[in-house]
Short mmCIF file of C-alpha atoms and ligand atoms in Angstrom, two decimals:
data_model
loop_
_atom_site.label_atom_id
_atom_site.label_comp_id
_atom_site.label_asym_id
_atom_site.label_seq_id
_atom_site.Cartn_x
_atom_site.Cartn_y
_atom_site.Cartn_z
CA MET A 229 -8.13 13.87 -10.28
CA SER A 230 -6.47 10.46 -10.87
CA ALA A 231 -5.18 8.49 -7.91
CA VAL A 232 -1.46 8.36 -7.15
CA GLY A 233 0.10 5.29 -8.76
CA THR A 234 -1.92 5.39 -11.98
CA ALA A 235 -0.44 5.99 -15.44
CA ALA A 236 -1.75 9.57 -15.27
CA VAL A 237 -0.15 10.21 -11.86
CA PRO A 238 2.75 7.78 -11.36
CA LEU A 239 3.92 7.33 -7.79
CA ARG A 240 7.08 9.43 -7.60
CA VAL A 241 9.63 8.00 -5.18
CA ALA A 242 12.95 9.47 -4.04
CA ILE A 243 15.26 6.82 -2.62
CA VAL A 244 18.23 8.33 -0.80
CA GLY A 245 21.14 5.89 -0.68
CA SER A 246 22.14 3.39 -3.34
CA GLY A 247 23.29 0.47 -1.21
CA PRO A 248 21.46 -2.86 -0.93
CA ALA A 249 18.58 -1.35 1.10
CA GLY A 250 18.01 1.32 -1.56
CA PHE A 251 18.14 -1.13 -4.47
CA TYR A 252 15.88 -3.71 -2.80
CA THR A 253 13.37 -0.94 -2.07
CA ALA A 254 13.41 -0.06 -5.77
CA GLU A 255 13.04 -3.72 -6.73
CA HIS A 256 10.04 -4.28 -4.47
CA LEU A 257 8.37 -1.19 -5.90
CA GLN A 258 9.07 -2.31 -9.47
CA ARG A 259 7.51 -5.70 -8.80
CA HIS A 260 4.07 -4.12 -8.41
CA ALA A 261 3.07 -3.96 -12.08
CA GLU A 262 -0.38 -2.68 -11.08
CA ILE A 263 1.15 0.56 -9.81
CA ALA A 264 2.90 3.09 -12.01
CA VAL A 265 6.11 4.02 -10.21
CA GLU A 266 8.95 6.39 -11.05
CA ILE A 267 12.09 6.13 -8.93
CA ASP A 268 14.91 8.62 -8.53
CA MET A 269 17.82 7.23 -6.51
CA TYR A 270 20.27 9.64 -4.91
CA ASP A 271 23.78 9.03 -3.64
CA ARG A 272 26.35 11.47 -2.31
CA LEU A 273 29.09 9.58 -4.20
CA PRO A 274 29.40 9.27 -7.99
CA THR A 275 29.37 5.49 -7.46
CA PRO A 276 26.40 3.35 -6.42
CA TYR A 277 26.15 0.25 -4.20
CA GLY A 278 27.06 1.61 -0.75
CA LEU A 279 28.72 -1.03 1.41
CA VAL A 280 28.83 -3.56 -1.44
CA ARG A 281 31.49 -1.33 -2.96
CA GLY A 282 32.86 0.37 0.16
CA GLY A 283 32.40 -2.31 2.83
CA VAL A 284 32.50 -5.86 1.46
CA ALA A 285 36.06 -7.12 1.64
CA PRO A 286 38.01 -7.10 -1.63
CA ASP A 287 38.76 -10.83 -1.31
CA HIS A 288 34.99 -11.50 -1.26
CA GLN A 289 34.34 -10.81 -4.94
CA LYS A 290 31.56 -13.39 -5.17
CA ILE A 291 29.47 -11.41 -2.67
CA LYS A 292 29.98 -8.31 -4.80
CA SER A 293 28.41 -10.02 -7.81
CA VAL A 294 25.04 -9.09 -6.25
CA THR A 295 25.50 -5.81 -8.15
CA LYS A 296 24.44 -7.61 -11.34
CA ALA A 297 20.93 -7.77 -9.88
CA TYR A 298 21.15 -4.07 -8.99
CA GLU A 299 22.12 -3.26 -12.59
CA ARG A 300 18.90 -4.91 -13.77
CA ILE A 301 16.90 -2.81 -11.29
CA ALA A 302 18.59 0.34 -12.55
CA ALA A 303 17.83 -0.61 -16.17
CA HIS A 304 14.11 -0.69 -15.39
CA PRO A 305 12.04 2.05 -17.10
CA GLY A 306 11.26 4.91 -14.73
CA PHE A 307 14.55 4.61 -12.79
CA ARG A 308 17.01 7.50 -12.63
CA PHE A 309 20.28 7.78 -10.67
CA TYR A 310 21.61 11.04 -9.26
CA GLY A 311 25.18 10.54 -8.07
CA CYS A 312 27.21 13.26 -6.31
CA VAL A 313 24.03 14.67 -4.73
CA GLU A 314 24.06 14.86 -0.96
CA LEU A 315 20.91 15.26 1.08
CA GLY A 316 21.25 18.32 3.30
CA ARG A 317 24.13 19.76 1.25
CA ASP A 318 22.79 19.86 -2.32
CA ILE A 319 19.12 19.26 -1.75
CA THR A 320 16.92 19.49 1.33
CA VAL A 321 14.37 17.05 2.64
CA GLU A 322 11.73 19.76 2.18
CA GLU A 323 12.65 20.05 -1.51
CA LEU A 324 12.35 16.30 -1.95
CA ASP A 325 8.99 16.41 -0.13
CA ALA A 326 7.84 19.00 -2.62
CA HIS A 327 8.89 16.99 -5.70
CA TYR A 328 7.97 13.44 -4.73
CA HIS A 329 5.01 11.65 -3.25
CA VAL A 330 7.28 9.67 -0.94
CA ILE A 331 10.90 9.64 0.25
CA VAL A 332 12.68 6.47 1.34
CA LEU A 333 15.87 7.02 3.32
CA ALA A 334 18.28 4.11 2.90
CA VAL A 335 21.41 5.93 4.02
CA GLY A 336 22.87 3.18 6.19
CA ALA A 337 25.13 3.71 9.20
CA PRO A 338 28.23 5.52 7.96
CA THR A 339 30.11 5.99 11.22
CA ASP A 340 31.24 3.74 14.06
CA ARG A 341 30.61 3.11 17.73
CA ARG A 342 33.29 4.09 20.23
CA MET A 343 34.60 2.03 23.10
CA GLY A 344 34.86 4.97 25.48
CA ILE A 345 38.23 4.00 26.97
CA PRO A 346 41.34 6.13 27.65
CA GLY A 347 43.79 6.24 24.74
CA GLU A 348 41.16 5.50 22.07
CA GLY A 349 42.18 8.69 20.27
CA LEU A 350 45.92 7.90 20.09
CA ALA A 351 47.60 7.68 16.69
CA GLY A 352 47.46 4.02 15.62
CA SER A 353 44.04 3.48 17.21
CA LEU A 354 41.59 3.40 14.33
CA SER A 355 38.00 2.46 13.71
CA ALA A 356 37.61 -0.66 11.61
CA THR A 357 34.93 1.11 9.57
CA ASP A 358 37.52 3.72 8.52
CA PHE A 359 40.13 1.03 7.85
CA VAL A 360 37.63 -0.94 5.71
CA ALA A 361 36.71 2.20 3.77
CA TRP A 362 40.44 2.92 3.30
CA TYR A 363 41.27 -0.45 1.76
CA ASN A 364 38.10 -0.29 -0.33
CA ALA A 365 39.12 3.08 -1.86
CA HIS A 366 36.24 5.12 -0.45
CA PRO A 367 37.13 8.69 -1.54
CA ASP A 368 36.53 10.08 1.99
CA HIS A 369 39.04 7.71 3.56
CA VAL A 370 41.99 7.43 1.18
CA THR A 371 44.16 9.69 3.31
CA LEU A 372 43.69 7.65 6.51
CA ASP A 373 47.02 7.29 8.30
CA VAL A 374 47.48 3.51 8.48
CA ASP A 375 50.84 2.53 9.91
CA LEU A 376 51.55 -1.15 9.33
CA SER A 377 55.15 -1.00 10.53
CA PRO A 378 54.41 -2.55 13.97
CA ALA A 379 54.52 -6.34 14.35
CA GLU A 380 51.45 -6.63 16.57
CA ALA A 381 47.87 -5.52 16.09
CA VAL A 382 44.79 -5.83 18.26
CA VAL A 383 41.30 -6.02 16.77
CA VAL A 384 38.49 -5.35 19.24
CA GLY A 385 35.17 -7.09 18.55
CA ASN A 386 33.88 -10.49 17.56
CA GLY A 387 31.74 -9.61 14.56
CA ASN A 388 32.28 -10.21 10.86
CA VAL A 389 33.89 -6.79 10.44
CA ALA A 390 36.52 -7.78 13.02
CA VAL A 391 37.09 -10.99 11.05
CA ASP A 392 37.36 -9.05 7.77
CA VAL A 393 39.98 -6.61 9.06
CA ALA A 394 42.00 -9.33 10.82
CA ARG A 395 42.03 -11.37 7.59
CA ILE A 396 43.04 -8.43 5.40
CA LEU A 397 45.89 -7.57 7.79
CA VAL A 398 47.56 -10.97 7.42
CA THR A 399 46.53 -12.26 3.98
CA PRO A 400 49.56 -12.45 1.67
CA ALA A 401 49.65 -9.33 -0.49
CA ASP A 402 49.99 -11.45 -3.66
CA ILE A 403 46.52 -12.86 -2.97
CA LEU A 404 45.06 -9.41 -2.37
CA ALA A 405 46.75 -8.18 -5.56
CA ALA A 406 44.23 -10.21 -7.57
CA THR A 407 41.29 -8.31 -6.01
CA ASP A 408 39.90 -4.79 -6.33
CA ILE A 409 41.63 -3.60 -3.15
CA ALA A 410 42.72 0.05 -3.30
CA ASP A 411 46.20 0.46 -4.78
CA HIS A 412 47.36 2.56 -1.80
CA ALA A 413 46.24 -0.19 0.62
CA LEU A 414 47.91 -2.93 -1.38
CA ALA A 415 51.17 -0.98 -1.45
CA ARG A 416 51.02 -0.48 2.33
CA LEU A 417 50.11 -4.12 2.97
CA ARG A 418 53.03 -5.30 0.81
CA GLU A 419 55.37 -3.46 3.17
CA SER A 420 53.48 -4.51 6.30
CA ASN A 421 55.36 -5.89 9.32
CA ILE A 422 52.23 -7.17 11.05
CA THR A 423 52.79 -10.77 12.11
CA THR A 424 50.32 -11.16 14.99
CA VAL A 425 46.71 -10.05 15.20
CA THR A 426 44.93 -10.59 18.50
CA MET A 427 41.15 -10.48 18.25
CA LEU A 428 39.36 -9.62 21.49
CA GLY A 429 35.85 -10.88 22.22
CA ARG A 430 34.32 -9.41 25.34
CA ARG A 431 32.13 -12.51 25.70
CA GLY A 432 32.76 -16.17 24.96
CA PRO A 433 32.85 -18.15 21.70
CA ALA A 434 29.20 -19.17 22.14
CA GLN A 435 28.20 -15.48 22.08
CA ALA A 436 30.38 -14.45 19.13
CA ALA A 437 28.67 -12.35 16.44
CA PHE A 438 30.82 -13.66 13.57
CA THR A 439 29.58 -16.49 11.36
CA SER A 440 31.09 -19.96 11.06
CA LYS A 441 31.86 -19.51 7.34
CA GLU A 442 33.91 -16.39 8.04
CA ILE A 443 35.78 -17.94 10.96
CA ARG A 444 36.56 -21.05 8.91
CA GLU A 445 38.04 -18.80 6.23
CA LEU A 446 40.47 -17.39 8.82
CA GLY A 447 41.81 -20.89 9.32
CA GLU A 448 42.50 -21.31 5.62
CA ILE A 449 44.71 -18.33 4.80
CA PRO A 450 48.04 -19.52 3.38
CA GLY A 451 50.92 -18.89 5.78
CA VAL A 452 48.59 -17.94 8.64
CA THR A 453 47.71 -19.93 11.76
CA LEU A 454 44.45 -19.27 13.55
CA VAL A 455 45.24 -19.83 17.21
CA VAL A 456 42.37 -20.89 19.46
CA ASP A 457 42.90 -22.19 22.97
CA PRO A 458 40.91 -25.46 23.31
CA ALA A 459 40.22 -24.51 26.96
CA ASP A 460 38.19 -21.50 25.72
CA LEU A 461 35.75 -23.87 24.01
CA ALA A 462 34.79 -25.60 27.26
CA LEU A 463 31.58 -23.70 27.91
CA ASP A 464 30.13 -22.71 31.26
CA ALA A 465 26.71 -24.15 32.04
CA ALA A 466 24.79 -20.96 31.18
CA SER A 467 26.45 -20.71 27.74
CA GLN A 468 25.95 -24.41 27.12
CA ALA A 469 22.23 -24.08 27.84
CA ARG A 470 21.87 -21.33 25.24
CA VAL A 471 23.82 -22.78 22.31
CA ASP A 472 21.61 -22.24 19.26
CA GLU A 473 22.21 -23.44 15.71
CA ASP A 474 24.49 -20.52 14.77
CA ALA A 475 26.58 -20.88 17.94
CA HIS A 476 26.77 -24.62 17.37
CA ARG A 477 28.22 -24.05 13.90
CA ILE A 478 30.70 -21.46 15.20
CA LEU A 479 31.86 -23.76 17.98
CA GLY A 480 32.27 -26.55 15.43
CA ALA A 481 34.43 -24.33 13.22
CA LEU A 482 36.55 -23.29 16.22
CA GLN A 483 36.94 -26.92 17.35
CA GLU A 484 38.42 -27.77 13.94
CA VAL A 485 41.32 -25.35 14.47
CA ALA A 486 41.68 -25.36 18.27
CA GLY A 487 45.16 -26.27 19.45
CA ARG A 488 46.93 -25.45 16.19
CA VAL A 489 50.50 -24.31 16.76
CA PRO A 490 52.02 -21.80 14.33
CA THR A 491 55.37 -22.44 12.71
CA GLU A 492 58.00 -19.77 13.15
CA LYS A 493 57.37 -18.36 9.70
CA ASP A 494 53.60 -18.14 10.10
CA ARG A 495 51.61 -15.03 10.70
CA VAL A 496 49.10 -15.52 13.51
CA ILE A 497 45.53 -14.55 14.28
CA ARG A 498 44.88 -15.26 17.95
CA LEU A 499 41.34 -15.32 19.30
CA LYS A 500 41.02 -14.21 22.91
CA PHE A 501 37.62 -14.51 24.50
CA LEU A 502 36.13 -12.98 27.66
CA THR A 503 38.57 -10.10 27.32
CA SER A 504 37.88 -6.36 27.09
CA PRO A 505 40.28 -3.48 26.48
CA VAL A 506 40.22 -0.95 29.32
CA GLU A 507 42.99 1.38 28.18
CA ILE A 508 45.16 1.98 25.14
CA ARG A 509 48.59 3.25 26.10
CA GLY A 510 51.42 4.83 24.22
CA GLY A 511 53.48 7.95 23.70
CA SER A 512 52.93 9.58 20.33
CA THR A 513 51.36 6.37 19.05
CA VAL A 514 49.77 3.17 20.35
CA GLU A 515 52.16 0.82 22.18
CA GLU A 516 50.00 -1.52 24.24
CA VAL A 517 46.47 -2.39 25.24
CA VAL A 518 45.50 -3.00 28.86
CA VAL A 519 42.81 -5.67 28.99
CA VAL A 520 40.63 -7.12 31.71
CA ALA A 521 39.30 -10.67 31.93
CA ASN A 522 35.50 -10.89 31.96
CA GLU A 523 33.03 -13.35 33.38
CA LEU A 524 29.56 -13.94 32.01
CA VAL A 525 26.54 -12.90 34.03
CA ASP A 526 22.94 -13.71 33.21
CA ASP A 527 20.84 -10.55 33.23
CA GLY A 528 17.67 -12.50 32.47
CA ASP A 529 17.77 -11.51 28.77
CA ALA A 530 21.25 -12.54 27.75
CA LEU A 531 24.68 -13.39 29.06
CA ARG A 532 26.61 -10.16 29.52
CA ALA A 533 30.31 -9.53 30.07
CA LYS A 534 31.30 -8.38 33.56
CA ALA A 535 34.87 -7.33 34.31
CA THR A 536 36.86 -9.22 36.93
CA ASP A 537 39.93 -7.76 38.66
CA GLN A 538 42.38 -9.69 36.45
CA THR A 539 44.22 -7.44 34.03
CA ALA A 540 46.93 -8.05 31.46
CA VAL A 541 48.86 -6.06 28.87
CA ILE A 542 49.02 -6.89 25.15
CA PRO A 543 51.74 -5.16 23.13
CA ALA A 544 50.28 -3.59 19.98
CA GLY A 545 51.26 -0.83 17.58
CA LEU A 546 47.89 -0.85 15.85
CA VAL A 547 44.42 -1.12 17.37
CA LEU A 548 41.31 -1.49 15.24
CA ARG A 549 37.99 -1.19 17.01
CA ALA A 550 35.33 -3.25 15.25
CA VAL A 551 32.54 -2.80 17.77
CA GLY A 552 29.77 -1.92 15.34
CA TYR A 553 28.66 0.73 12.88
CA ARG A 554 26.49 3.68 13.89
CA ALA A 555 23.97 5.76 11.95
CA GLU A 556 23.91 9.55 12.02
CA ALA A 557 20.95 11.85 12.62
CA ILE A 558 19.42 13.32 9.44
CA PRO A 559 18.13 16.90 9.58
CA GLY A 560 14.34 16.92 9.40
CA TYR A 561 14.01 13.40 10.81
CA PRO A 562 13.66 12.13 14.36
CA PHE A 563 16.62 10.09 15.63
CA ASP A 564 16.88 7.73 18.58
CA GLU A 565 20.34 8.34 20.02
CA ARG A 566 20.22 5.16 22.10
CA THR A 567 19.43 2.73 19.30
CA GLY A 568 20.95 4.82 16.51
CA ILE A 569 17.94 4.53 14.21
CA ILE A 570 15.15 6.71 12.85
CA PRO A 571 12.09 5.61 14.86
CA ASN A 572 9.62 3.95 12.49
CA ASP A 573 6.60 1.68 12.25
CA ALA A 574 7.39 -1.10 9.77
CA GLY A 575 9.37 1.43 7.71
CA ARG A 576 7.10 4.49 8.04
CA VAL A 577 8.93 7.25 9.90
CA LYS A 578 7.13 7.73 13.21
CA ASP A 579 4.12 10.01 12.74
CA HIS A 580 5.11 10.85 9.18
CA VAL A 581 3.16 9.44 6.23
CA GLY A 582 5.18 10.01 3.04
CA ARG A 583 8.58 9.45 4.66
CA TYR A 584 10.01 5.96 4.98
CA VAL A 585 13.24 4.21 5.93
CA ALA A 586 14.93 0.97 4.92
CA GLY A 587 18.13 -0.86 5.89
CA TRP A 588 20.48 0.01 8.75
CA ILE A 589 18.97 3.48 9.39
CA LYS A 590 15.69 1.63 9.96
CA ARG A 591 16.73 -1.40 12.01
CA GLY A 592 20.33 -0.77 13.13
CA PRO A 593 23.63 -2.08 11.72
CA GLN A 594 22.82 -5.77 11.73
CA GLY A 595 22.46 -8.45 9.12
CA VAL A 596 24.02 -9.43 5.82
CA ILE A 597 23.26 -7.97 2.38
CA GLY A 598 20.32 -10.34 1.82
CA THR A 599 18.70 -9.28 5.11
CA ASN A 600 17.88 -6.00 3.39
CA LYS A 601 15.61 -7.73 0.90
CA ALA A 602 12.91 -8.65 3.40
CA ASP A 603 13.52 -5.42 5.30
CA ALA A 604 12.89 -3.32 2.18
CA GLY A 605 9.88 -5.51 1.37
CA GLU A 606 8.32 -4.56 4.68
CA THR A 607 8.91 -0.85 4.05
CA VAL A 608 7.41 -1.05 0.56
CA LYS A 609 4.37 -2.91 1.90
CA THR A 610 3.79 -0.10 4.44
CA LEU A 611 4.39 2.55 1.80
CA LEU A 612 2.01 1.03 -0.77
CA GLY A 613 -0.57 0.50 1.97
CA ASP A 614 -0.45 4.24 2.65
CA VAL A 615 -0.80 4.93 -1.09
CA ALA A 616 -3.80 2.59 -1.33
CA ASP A 617 -5.38 4.32 1.68
CA GLY A 618 -5.10 7.62 -0.16
CA ALA A 619 -2.85 8.95 2.61
CA VAL A 620 -0.06 9.84 0.18
CA CYS A 621 -0.55 12.92 -1.92
CA ALA A 622 1.58 15.37 -3.85
CA ALA A 623 2.72 18.39 -1.88
CA GLY A 624 4.05 20.36 -4.83
CA ASP A 625 5.51 19.89 -8.31
CA THR A 626 5.96 16.21 -9.12
CA ASP A 627 6.92 16.79 -12.75
CA PRO A 628 10.15 14.71 -13.15
CA ALA A 629 11.65 17.46 -15.31
CA SER A 630 11.36 20.01 -12.47
CA ILE A 631 13.44 18.11 -9.94
CA ASP A 632 15.90 17.15 -12.67
CA LYS A 633 16.39 20.83 -13.47
CA LEU A 634 16.77 21.77 -9.81
CA VAL A 635 19.37 19.05 -9.17
CA ARG A 636 21.38 19.98 -12.28
CA THR A 637 21.38 23.63 -11.24
CA ARG A 638 22.70 22.71 -7.80
CA VAL A 639 25.12 19.97 -8.94
CA PRO A 640 26.24 20.59 -12.53
CA HIS A 641 28.49 17.52 -12.37
CA VAL A 642 25.65 15.20 -11.27
CA VAL A 643 26.38 11.60 -12.27
CA SER A 644 23.65 9.69 -14.13
CA TRP A 645 23.40 5.91 -14.37
CA ASP A 646 24.95 6.03 -17.85
CA ASP A 647 27.78 8.13 -16.43
CA TRP A 648 28.34 5.51 -13.71
CA LEU A 649 28.53 2.81 -16.39
CA VAL A 650 31.34 4.80 -18.02
CA ILE A 651 33.21 5.03 -14.69
CA ASP A 652 32.56 1.32 -14.10
CA GLU A 653 33.94 0.41 -17.51
CA ALA A 654 37.04 2.54 -16.96
CA GLU A 655 37.73 0.84 -13.62
CA ARG A 656 37.19 -2.62 -15.08
CA GLY A 657 39.43 -1.83 -18.02
CA ALA A 658 42.21 -0.56 -15.75
CA GLY A 659 41.91 -3.69 -13.60
CA ALA A 660 41.91 -6.09 -16.55
CA ALA A 661 45.34 -4.84 -17.57
CA THR A 662 46.75 -6.40 -14.38
CA GLY A 663 44.37 -9.36 -14.03
CA ARG A 664 42.15 -7.69 -11.43
CA PRO A 665 38.35 -7.34 -11.41
CA ARG A 666 38.77 -3.56 -11.33
CA ALA A 667 41.21 -0.86 -10.30
CA LYS A 668 39.18 1.63 -8.29
CA PHE A 669 39.42 5.37 -8.62
CA THR A 670 40.22 6.88 -5.26
CA THR A 671 39.05 10.44 -5.80
CA ILE A 672 35.80 11.92 -7.05
CA GLU A 673 37.81 14.22 -9.33
CA ASP A 674 39.36 11.22 -11.11
CA MET A 675 35.94 9.65 -11.60
CA LEU A 676 34.49 12.86 -13.03
CA ARG A 677 37.50 13.31 -15.30
CA VAL A 678 36.64 10.05 -17.09
CA LEU A 679 33.27 11.55 -17.95
CA GLU A 680 34.88 14.54 -19.66
CA ARG A 681 36.64 12.40 -22.26
P1 NAP B 909 28.39 -6.89 14.98
O1 NAP B 909 28.08 -8.12 14.25
O2 NAP B 909 27.29 -6.21 15.74
O3 NAP B 909 29.60 -7.19 15.98
C1 NAP B 909 30.06 -6.24 16.88
C2 NAP B 909 31.00 -6.91 17.87
O4 NAP B 909 31.56 -5.90 18.69
C3 NAP B 909 30.31 -7.91 18.80
O5 NAP B 909 31.19 -8.99 19.01
C4 NAP B 909 30.14 -7.11 20.09
O6 NAP B 909 30.12 -7.89 21.24
C5 NAP B 909 31.41 -6.29 20.06
N1 NAP B 909 31.34 -5.10 20.89
C6 NAP B 909 30.42 -4.13 20.90
N2 NAP B 909 30.73 -3.18 21.79
C7 NAP B 909 31.90 -3.57 22.36
C8 NAP B 909 32.74 -3.00 23.34
N3 NAP B 909 32.45 -1.83 23.91
N4 NAP B 909 33.86 -3.67 23.69
C9 NAP B 909 34.18 -4.85 23.12
N5 NAP B 909 33.43 -5.43 22.17
C10 NAP B 909 32.29 -4.79 21.79
O7 NAP B 909 28.93 -5.72 14.02
P2 NAP B 909 29.93 -5.73 12.78
O8 NAP B 909 31.01 -6.70 12.90
O9 NAP B 909 30.25 -4.28 12.60
O10 NAP B 909 29.00 -6.18 11.56
C11 NAP B 909 27.81 -5.45 11.20
C12 NAP B 909 26.92 -6.35 10.36
O11 NAP B 909 27.51 -6.54 9.08
C13 NAP B 909 26.76 -7.74 10.98
O12 NAP B 909 25.44 -8.16 10.82
C14 NAP B 909 27.71 -8.58 10.17
O13 NAP B 909 27.37 -9.95 10.11
C15 NAP B 909 27.62 -7.92 8.80
N6 NAP B 909 28.84 -8.23 8.04
C16 NAP B 909 28.85 -9.37 7.33
C17 NAP B 909 29.99 -9.74 6.65
C18 NAP B 909 29.99 -11.03 5.87
O14 NAP B 909 28.94 -11.61 5.66
N7 NAP B 909 31.15 -11.51 5.46
C19 NAP B 909 31.14 -8.95 6.70
C20 NAP B 909 31.11 -7.79 7.45
C21 NAP B 909 29.95 -7.44 8.14
P3 NAP B 909 28.74 -8.28 21.96
O15 NAP B 909 28.15 -9.38 21.15
O16 NAP B 909 29.18 -8.70 23.31
O17 NAP B 909 27.88 -7.04 21.95
#
């Protein structure tokens, strides 16, 4: 019998998840011309691209142009897309095992971390991941109750997601109107009363997770003043000793804006460091956030935030927690609750030849889109090493027609790559009419309706 990966027995790969990690996995596999590979990529949505479509901010269109590279990967012979197919709902891991030589999970980290403080569940206290998905027209989040009638908002966290949501909250709606922001979000933002966004970092500016480019952008929004207290940039000795290149750039960007005073007409983003929320208070909805001042303590590894006894109250009618994404356990796979990842050795699921992971489910919710390139490269190297060792073999029926038939029986409305191109074209066409890159569909039904024409 021929070896797996030859023209007679192409390596059959199921990639679950069509975000950057999924596409870079496909690309790395396609680069190995000496191995015959057939790739089926699954996504639970009709639309590909994961967080590039549902996470990247609408005013960052340049970043989204990475999808051009993904289109080339999808156009490669031996690539098929199965949209609207959810692992665990429409097809089981065991069924994929039976129809492919290997499975690569690249499902990301779809949910968010919690702060674990009283009042977190009040109306008006939202996760930034939900808010991001809402303004990016993710079909699961279009009904999110986002009340922008209050004047003050608090964003918890000092990462790039916190920066994204703070920026979207105060950017003039006319600027956002030229992007692919969801229509419902644009309408709500046009009516917004938000004038002040306070961003809380539990540690200092030298420990911030955001990048200098993103923070600089906050200082350049028309009609918005980024308020940074110059005193916050005077570092303690322990922070000073640990300033690396990234922190140096961030501090430089903050220095440029420190001390700016807003005019009366300006909207404001205020950065508050060494501050943690301890309680969100309100009646039927959020009214204020109780915060505590922190000091930094060296635990040997890093400088951690430790609460002091100084508290304060910040009025706020909206609280967005942007304290990190979190992956979910996948039936049939081990899951480390503490780290929120599937335990793996360089991409191979622990003790499981034939099952692999890439992206945030593999390494946790860290890094930019490009980080997934090297990450997927490592997984593919492990995977192809297992193939070369003869450790990967077919468990059942790897005829591509068999799985195709099974999927179509389960999901008659399955979306192919050509179908996606039709949806894509419809969105672009609708956007062009109003000078926008695209006008996104907000429901799966609307997307599927385009395919019936
Ligand atoms: P992140 O970079 O991990 O930032 C999370 C932030 O939340 C950190 O400041 C963290 O502080 C803070 N935090 C965590 N738990 C907290 C708590 N209980 N109370 C208060 N603060 C808490 O995560 P992210 O912002 O979700 O971004 C995820 C990844 O996507 C990052 O790699 C990011 O760079 C990337 N991303 C990039 C862009 C872009 O390139 N424009 C846009 C969006 C996202 P500590 O540091 O003290 O833990």
